[in-house]
XYZ file of C-alpha atoms in Angstrom:
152
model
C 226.660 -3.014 -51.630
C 227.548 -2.896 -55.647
C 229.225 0.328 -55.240
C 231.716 -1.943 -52.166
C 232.240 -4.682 -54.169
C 233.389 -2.665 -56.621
C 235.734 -0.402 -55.026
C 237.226 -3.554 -53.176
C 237.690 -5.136 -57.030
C 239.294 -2.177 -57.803
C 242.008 -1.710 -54.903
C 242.402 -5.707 -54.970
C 243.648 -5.093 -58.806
C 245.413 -2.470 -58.478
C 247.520 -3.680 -55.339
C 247.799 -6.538 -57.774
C 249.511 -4.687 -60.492
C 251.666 -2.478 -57.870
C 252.575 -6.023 -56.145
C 254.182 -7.331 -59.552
C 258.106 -7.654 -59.501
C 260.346 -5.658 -61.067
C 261.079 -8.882 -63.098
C 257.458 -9.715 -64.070
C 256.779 -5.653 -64.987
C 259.842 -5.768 -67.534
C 258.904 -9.124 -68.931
C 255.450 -7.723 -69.137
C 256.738 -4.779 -71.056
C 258.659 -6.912 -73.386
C 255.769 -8.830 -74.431
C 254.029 -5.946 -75.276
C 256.616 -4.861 -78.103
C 256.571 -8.320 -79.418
C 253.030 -7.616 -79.951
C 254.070 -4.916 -81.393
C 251.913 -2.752 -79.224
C 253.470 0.769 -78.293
C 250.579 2.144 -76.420
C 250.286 -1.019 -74.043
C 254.022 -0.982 -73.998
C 253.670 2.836 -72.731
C 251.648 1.496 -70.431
C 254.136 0.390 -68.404
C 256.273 3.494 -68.485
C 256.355 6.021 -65.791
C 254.679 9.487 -66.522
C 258.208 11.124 -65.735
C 260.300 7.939 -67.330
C 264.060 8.274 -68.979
C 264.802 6.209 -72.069
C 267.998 6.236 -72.866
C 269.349 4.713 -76.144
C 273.733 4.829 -76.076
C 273.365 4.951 -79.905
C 271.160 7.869 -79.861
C 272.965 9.218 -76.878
C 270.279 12.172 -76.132
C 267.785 10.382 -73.333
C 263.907 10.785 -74.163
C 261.895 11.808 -71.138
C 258.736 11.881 -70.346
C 256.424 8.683 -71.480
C 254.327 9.965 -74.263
C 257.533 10.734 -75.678
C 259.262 7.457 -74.950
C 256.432 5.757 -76.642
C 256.107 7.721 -79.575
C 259.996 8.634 -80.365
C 261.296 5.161 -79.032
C 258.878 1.703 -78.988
C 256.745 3.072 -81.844
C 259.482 3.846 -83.997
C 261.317 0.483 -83.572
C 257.926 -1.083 -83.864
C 256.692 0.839 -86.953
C 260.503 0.093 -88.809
C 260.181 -3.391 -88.383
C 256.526 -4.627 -87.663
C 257.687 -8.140 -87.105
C 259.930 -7.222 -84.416
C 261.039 -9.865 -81.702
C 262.656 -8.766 -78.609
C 263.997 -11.836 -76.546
C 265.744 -11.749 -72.810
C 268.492 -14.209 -73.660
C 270.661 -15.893 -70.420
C 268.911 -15.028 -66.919
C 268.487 -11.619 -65.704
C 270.063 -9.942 -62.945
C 268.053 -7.902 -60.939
C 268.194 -6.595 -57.098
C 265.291 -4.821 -55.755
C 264.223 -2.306 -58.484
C 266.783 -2.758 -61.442
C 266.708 -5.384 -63.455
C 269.708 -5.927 -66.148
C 269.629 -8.575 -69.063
C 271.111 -9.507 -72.629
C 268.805 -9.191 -75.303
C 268.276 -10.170 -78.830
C 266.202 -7.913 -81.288
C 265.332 -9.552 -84.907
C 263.098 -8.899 -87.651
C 262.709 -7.224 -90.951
C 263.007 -3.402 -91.701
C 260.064 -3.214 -93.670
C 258.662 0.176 -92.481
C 260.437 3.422 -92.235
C 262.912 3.863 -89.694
C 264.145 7.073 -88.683
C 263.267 9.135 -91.675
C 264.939 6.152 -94.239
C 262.584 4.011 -96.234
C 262.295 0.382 -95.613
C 265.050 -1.717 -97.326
C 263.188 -5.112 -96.409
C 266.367 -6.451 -94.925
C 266.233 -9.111 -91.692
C 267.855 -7.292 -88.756
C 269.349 -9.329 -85.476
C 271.610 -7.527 -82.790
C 272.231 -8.377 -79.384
C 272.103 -5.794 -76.516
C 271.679 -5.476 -72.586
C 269.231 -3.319 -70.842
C 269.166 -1.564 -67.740
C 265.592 -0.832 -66.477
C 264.539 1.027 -63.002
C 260.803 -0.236 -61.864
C 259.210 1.723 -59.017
C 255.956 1.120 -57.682
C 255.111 -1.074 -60.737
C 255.861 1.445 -63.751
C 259.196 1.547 -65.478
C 261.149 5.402 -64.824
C 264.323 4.181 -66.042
C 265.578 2.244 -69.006
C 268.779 2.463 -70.568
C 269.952 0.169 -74.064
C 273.401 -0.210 -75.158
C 274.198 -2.191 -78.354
C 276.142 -2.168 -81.480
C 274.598 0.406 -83.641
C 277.145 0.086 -86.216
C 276.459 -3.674 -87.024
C 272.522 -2.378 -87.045
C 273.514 0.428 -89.229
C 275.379 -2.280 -91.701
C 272.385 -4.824 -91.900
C 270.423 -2.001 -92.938
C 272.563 -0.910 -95.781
């Protein structure tokens, strides 16, 4: 009867988790960076996922990747990081599309350059993909240069 119960716990969560919408699994993932957490953020990544990053321009596939080359790296360059959804969202189905703020101070190392203990804040939109509850597409585009000159 224990062994029941728990497979029935287990399907009832998980159908729980798949259920979410596209909305809730991006806000979700948002809160995870804002506690600055890139493994639970990675969490909500697809196995197969695209990140794309316009400043970058070269997408990072795959999600061990995405976590380590993209969320950990923001995270670990500025550990107070704050990523906020600003206006409402637009969203139909499985894409969801927002304006975003990101603030905080560089005081880790940030792509290979040493912290220079400056506050950062630069608005951006996203464009993430949810299917089935995990995240396969996200794509940022935001002024890199105005990043680049708060950094300097």
């Amino acid at each position: 009867m224990k062994k029941i119960a728990m497979v029935v716990a287990l399907f009832v969560s998980s159908s729980c988790f798949a259920s979410q919408t596209p909305l809730e699994v991006v806000k979700e993932y948002m809160g995870a960076w804002n506690q600055h957490n890139a493994h639970k953020a990675g969490t909500y990544l697809a196995k197969d996922v695209t990140y794309y990053d316009a400043a970058v321009g070269t997408p990072v596939k795959g999600n061990s990747d995405a976590e380590k080359n993209v969320i950990k790296a923001f995270i670990d360059g500025v550990p107070d990081l704050k990523w906020q959804m600003i206006g409402k969202p637009v969203y139909n189905h499985d894409i969801v599309a927002f304006e975003w703020v990101f603030s905080g101070v560089n005081s880790g190392e940030w792509a290979g350059s040493p912290a220079t203990n400056k506050p950062i804040k630069f608005h951006g939109v996203s464009y993430i993909k949810v299917n089935e509850g995990k995240i396969t597409y996200q794509g940022d585009y935001y002024d890199s240069k105005k990043l680049d000159e708060q950094l300097k």
